[in-house]
Amino acid sequence: MNPSTARLLISCPDQRGIVAAVANFIAQYDGNILDADQHTDRDHAEFFMRVEIDAEGFLLNAANFAGAWQPLADKFRMRWYVHWAHDTRRMAILVSRMSHCLNDLLWRWKHGELRVELVAVISNHPDLRETVESFGVPYEHLPVTSATKDDQERAVRALLERTGADFVVLARYMQILSPTFVADYRNRLINIHHSFLPAFAGARPYHQAHERGVKIIGATSHYVTDVLDDGPIIAQQTLPVDHRDGVDDLVRKGRDLERLVLAEAVRLHVEDRILVARNKTVVFQ
Amino acid sequence: MNPSTARLLISCPDQRGIVAAVANFIAQYDGNILDADQHTDRDHAEFFMRVEIDAEGFLLNAANFAGAWQPLADKFRMRWYVHWAHDTRRMAILVSRMSHCLNDLLWRWKHGELRVELVAVISNHPDLRETVESFGVPYEHLPVTSATKDDQERAVRALLERTGADFVVLARYMQILSPTFVADYRNRLINIHHSFLPAFAGARPYHQAHERGVKIIGATSHYVTDVLDDGPIIAQQTLPVDHRDGVDDLVRKGRDLERLVLAEAVRLHVEDRILVARNKTVVFQ
Amino acid sequence: MNPSTARLLISCPDQRGIVAAVANFIAQYDGNILDADQHTDRDHAEFFMRVEIDAEGFLLNAANFAGAWQPLADKFRMRWYVHWAHDTRRMAILVSRMSHCLNDLLWRWKHGELRVELVAVISNHPDLRETVESFGVPYEHLPVTSATKDDQERAVRALLERTGADFVVLARYMQILSPTFVADYRNRLINIHHSFLPAFAGARPYHQAHERGVKIIGATSHYVTDVLDDGPIIAQQTLPVDHRDGVDDLVRKGRDLERLVLAEAVRLHVEDRILVARNKTVVFQ
Amino acid sequence: MNPSTARLLISCPDQRGIVAAVANFIAQYDGNILDADQHTDRDHAEFFMRVEIDAEGFLLNAANFAGAWQPLADKFRMRWYVHWAHDTRRMAILVSRMSHCLNDLLWRWKHGELRVELVAVISNHPDLRETVESFGVPYEHLPVTSATKDDQERAVRALLERTGADFVVLARYMQILSPTFVADYRNRLINIHHSFLPAFAGARPYHQAHERGVKIIGATSHYVTDVLDDGPIIAQQTLPVDHRDGVDDLVRKGRDLERLVLAEAVRLHVEDRILVARNKTVVFQ
């Protein structure tokens, strides 16, 4: 399904000769560079690179890449990973009651726009079972109360492990995850927040926005960190509003933003286009 | 220069029959309604209206309008004002060293896009004298130090009074105004802040934005109140940015936003399109 | 479900006293104006108005409104209609094989964002039956060949009549409708075209856009007229693209635009916010 | 003024090893790659690349680069050029009567945002002399009539040659240039057209847009070719409008678009970010 490519992501201290070294390495193993992008953070002298290599004809593969590559990585003190596009990622979705982001992801997945295996949708509410199962996707209802919070999270994690989920999308999941969960899924938990962060973090951002009388609303997708609504921002979009828009209108208009921004963030993640450093993202389009 | 119209702005408790009463009043004096817009804030049961009346043929004028109108205003407990468009507003600009917003306003004014009398540009720095005077506008250099802050503000206010300024535009004026000044020019002091408020209020918003790693930047024009960067928002716009944009790029891109947003806010003010209630604006486009 | 209101839409030659006459008429029957908007086309001296009246307490209703109103309408030579919001509109959707717009409308309808009765989805292909029926909506497969074109259209029209459809949404329906059909459903056939019209009318607009090397793509929703892609435009949106975007990327990005623009147009139609004159729309937001 | 860098732009048939060959070449001469971007047009198997090299420490310079580089260029059948950023480009502006784009470019140039030498502003009208000369820039008034069209263009070209202009910006210059002129300045003549091309090419695009009733307007900057408004598009932007906007409003709103789009196109040209192929641009941001 996916075109067969290797996506190599690198970050390391900036220094001369990195591009040549990487390009030579690839050429040495008969790799054809389909796409390459790089970025230098001059403030911190850090170099970032994404290379997409045609797997066709490339003499390296998932089994032997690391062995060949590691000496070069060591020399340049690289953090790196390679992902082979045919090795489709496994996605789980956590959701509560609101279905707009969920439905959007389901549609994109079903129609091949989102190239993942969708292993499970997990919710603390029963409401969306029928929707999810109509797409042929397993729906797991794991209810939660303040008393059962820890147990429920354990059940969620057990399910993620059992289904082999590589990453998790919080499609308006209204529960705070524990620091351990967040740490274990670092840069693999994608959340959508319904404001242009850092404005209106926390609860009821459309109410806050209405109260403040802003003329634009926004939505923000970010990796989850320990600090609420403070993780590395992946994507944001905004939309004009005016005095005629009540909170309900902001909610309605905002739903469209949330759908688009979350779907974009998931796409970028799935296509290995994101590197994280210093709580910020480098997004190679 | 301006087409001769009367612009009537009203706010009052919401109740039946306001529109009919206003329309009848205008018809009774042979007024032709060129444009009318209204808004009801249902949360607070408050009604807002803007009516633009052709002065041609209208039996009322600046001298006798209030006498005829007041009984109706009393009946509906209206806050109101009327502004006759031929009575061109007098604008002063406060500026420090940065010229992008100033130059934009000067150009719009000179080319008739901004229908005001520009009575003075006042700066705490000497740098922009030549630019301003080349437009035939008086430039007043009123330097300020922490020791002379009060005196300088007194001098600014004296100048505003002497020149008969109706309203003041802070085109990146880097001084905090005293509460008295702000109170006396309530809803007549227009500021531009270089972020999408309420995010990044205060100093160096582009640095804050860069540090946070946002994917959009914004600019906000608002009336000045006692609380820094917290006044009623008139206009906002945003622009996408990405990891390649350093602080310098944000500053450069942001300049274009600031220009547009400030010019838009000034236009709305000059055309009597803004009503303020509860620290928010109703903007009749 | 819908709040009970009467939405009155008017167009007539511009003249003094219209607003007062309309407002008095409503006041005379104890109507409370919830929202009013107007527009004067000065080039053609034509006046447009939309008034939304609280049905609660209003002495007129669907049965007796016309009788009371017609004398006033005659006096001002008005084209007008009134629609009672509780009288929910009946919508049919025509679709071919592509599901993105359809799925979006189905979701909005199911979740109460789109206040219509969805009476049928009609397609010339069988593909989307399961999707549609999973929403509990009847799916009618009416295949078409060049030989059966007239017959199929007759069958479509029979179905629309049988289901009492008030208006029809072409959610990427890839068939040209006959002039008679178009005439009979004047201003009740809403189409989505996947370009910023008038650029790239006709077939394969994303291919045309890619070939021309534009830096923005768009989508346009419009009422259908006899001339292909030339009807009154209801809503348009655009999105930046660049040289990296192949035709497939334009198609993918464009799908999001098409969904949003079509849904917006349908909402505006359902809420009686559109008046058509001279092949253009007045859209009262 | 400009940071000292070499900007190398390449296009050639796509093939393996280009990136490695280029990176090795640069490394061989101790060059440090500050920025690199590439693009492959898969439809035409064509490869494009932009590399920015720190001139500091680079063993090649304007005098000896070509000699060293040409063998590699020949091997890969490259079209290429290198531009040394300290070798500031010389820009001329052609303008008629409208000053909004001109004023914007003048401001950006004066404040160091546009790193060029501005060698002359040439106009077929006398109106803008004072504005231009107040910036210390020579203003050349070369009037034109249908009878003197050829002579005037000769005078324009003589002036461009005398002032050593590298490229020419048509900042709303209302004259058609001859095919010879266009050919001689291929990809060095930047025009702004006040519509989202290809819609509304030719005369009076805002009138056309108003007549058609579009809900968005746009502006397009492009290199000039023999076919009117058909050259490779460099930058486009759009803005929402509605039924209340008369032609005058479109003109006013459009001016802001035109300024931004033209300034963006000039910046991209000056920073050597544009490659042209098949009447389209590759723009390396």
mmCIF file of N, CA and C in Angstrom, chain B residues 7 12 20 71 96 100 103 119 124 139 160 173 181 189 200 216 256:
data_model
loop_
_atom_site.group_PDB
_atom_site.id
_atom_site.type_symbol
_atom_site.label_atom_id
_atom_site.label_comp_id
_atom_site.label_asym_id
_atom_site.label_seq_id
_atom_site.Cartn_x
_atom_site.Cartn_y
_atom_site.Cartn_z
ATOM 1 N N ARG B 7 -24.211 59.101 11.412
ATOM 2 C CA ARG B 7 -24.037 57.734 11.921
ATOM 3 C C ARG B 7 -24.493 57.703 13.375
ATOM 4 N N CYS B 12 -28.781 49.645 24.352
ATOM 5 C CA CYS B 12 -29.820 49.765 25.380
ATOM 6 C C CYS B 12 -30.287 48.382 25.785
ATOM 7 N N ALA B 20 -38.472 49.525 15.200
ATOM 8 C CA ALA B 20 -39.582 50.312 14.657
ATOM 9 C C ALA B 20 -39.513 51.756 15.155
ATOM 10 N N PRO B 71 -35.893 62.320 23.839
ATOM 11 C CA PRO B 71 -37.062 61.656 24.438
ATOM 12 C C PRO B 71 -37.129 60.160 24.105
ATOM 13 N N SER B 96 7.257 55.551 18.717
ATOM 14 C CA SER B 96 8.604 55.620 19.282
ATOM 15 C C SER B 96 9.609 55.654 18.142
ATOM 16 N N HIS B 100 7.053 51.209 10.772
ATOM 17 C CA HIS B 100 6.225 50.478 9.800
ATOM 18 C C HIS B 100 4.748 50.832 9.913
ATOM 19 N N ASN B 103 4.316 54.649 8.857
ATOM 20 C CA ASN B 103 4.387 54.873 7.415
ATOM 21 C C ASN B 103 3.110 54.414 6.722
ATOM 22 N N VAL B 119 -3.470 65.548 12.915
ATOM 23 C CA VAL B 119 -3.063 66.824 13.530
ATOM 24 C C VAL B 119 -1.641 66.811 14.044
ATOM 25 N N ASN B 124 8.685 60.031 21.383
ATOM 26 C CA ASN B 124 9.708 60.227 22.409
ATOM 27 C C ASN B 124 11.113 60.110 21.827
ATOM 28 N N TYR B 139 5.700 67.188 13.401
ATOM 29 C CA TYR B 139 6.331 66.141 14.217
ATOM 30 C C TYR B 139 6.748 66.764 15.531
ATOM 31 N N LEU B 160 -2.099 67.292 22.626
ATOM 32 C CA LEU B 160 -3.342 66.709 22.118
ATOM 33 C C LEU B 160 -4.488 67.711 22.254
ATOM 34 N N TYR B 173 4.022 52.677 20.230
ATOM 35 C CA TYR B 173 4.560 53.650 21.191
ATOM 36 C C TYR B 173 4.948 52.857 22.425
ATOM 37 N N PHE B 181 -4.699 59.389 32.017
ATOM 38 C CA PHE B 181 -4.683 59.557 30.564
ATOM 39 C C PHE B 181 -5.638 58.540 29.931
ATOM 40 N N LEU B 189 -8.240 55.586 22.538
ATOM 41 C CA LEU B 189 -6.806 55.267 22.451
ATOM 42 C C LEU B 189 -6.686 53.891 21.804
ATOM 43 N N PHE B 200 0.804 35.909 24.916
ATOM 44 C CA PHE B 200 1.988 36.758 24.771
ATOM 45 C C PHE B 200 1.702 38.229 25.022
ATOM 46 N N ILE B 216 1.578 29.700 14.457
ATOM 47 C CA ILE B 216 0.956 30.919 13.939
ATOM 48 C C ILE B 216 1.376 32.091 14.813
ATOM 49 N N ASP B 256 4.031 43.123 8.867
ATOM 50 C CA ASP B 256 2.928 43.202 7.892
ATOM 51 C C ASP B 256 1.573 43.027 8.573
#
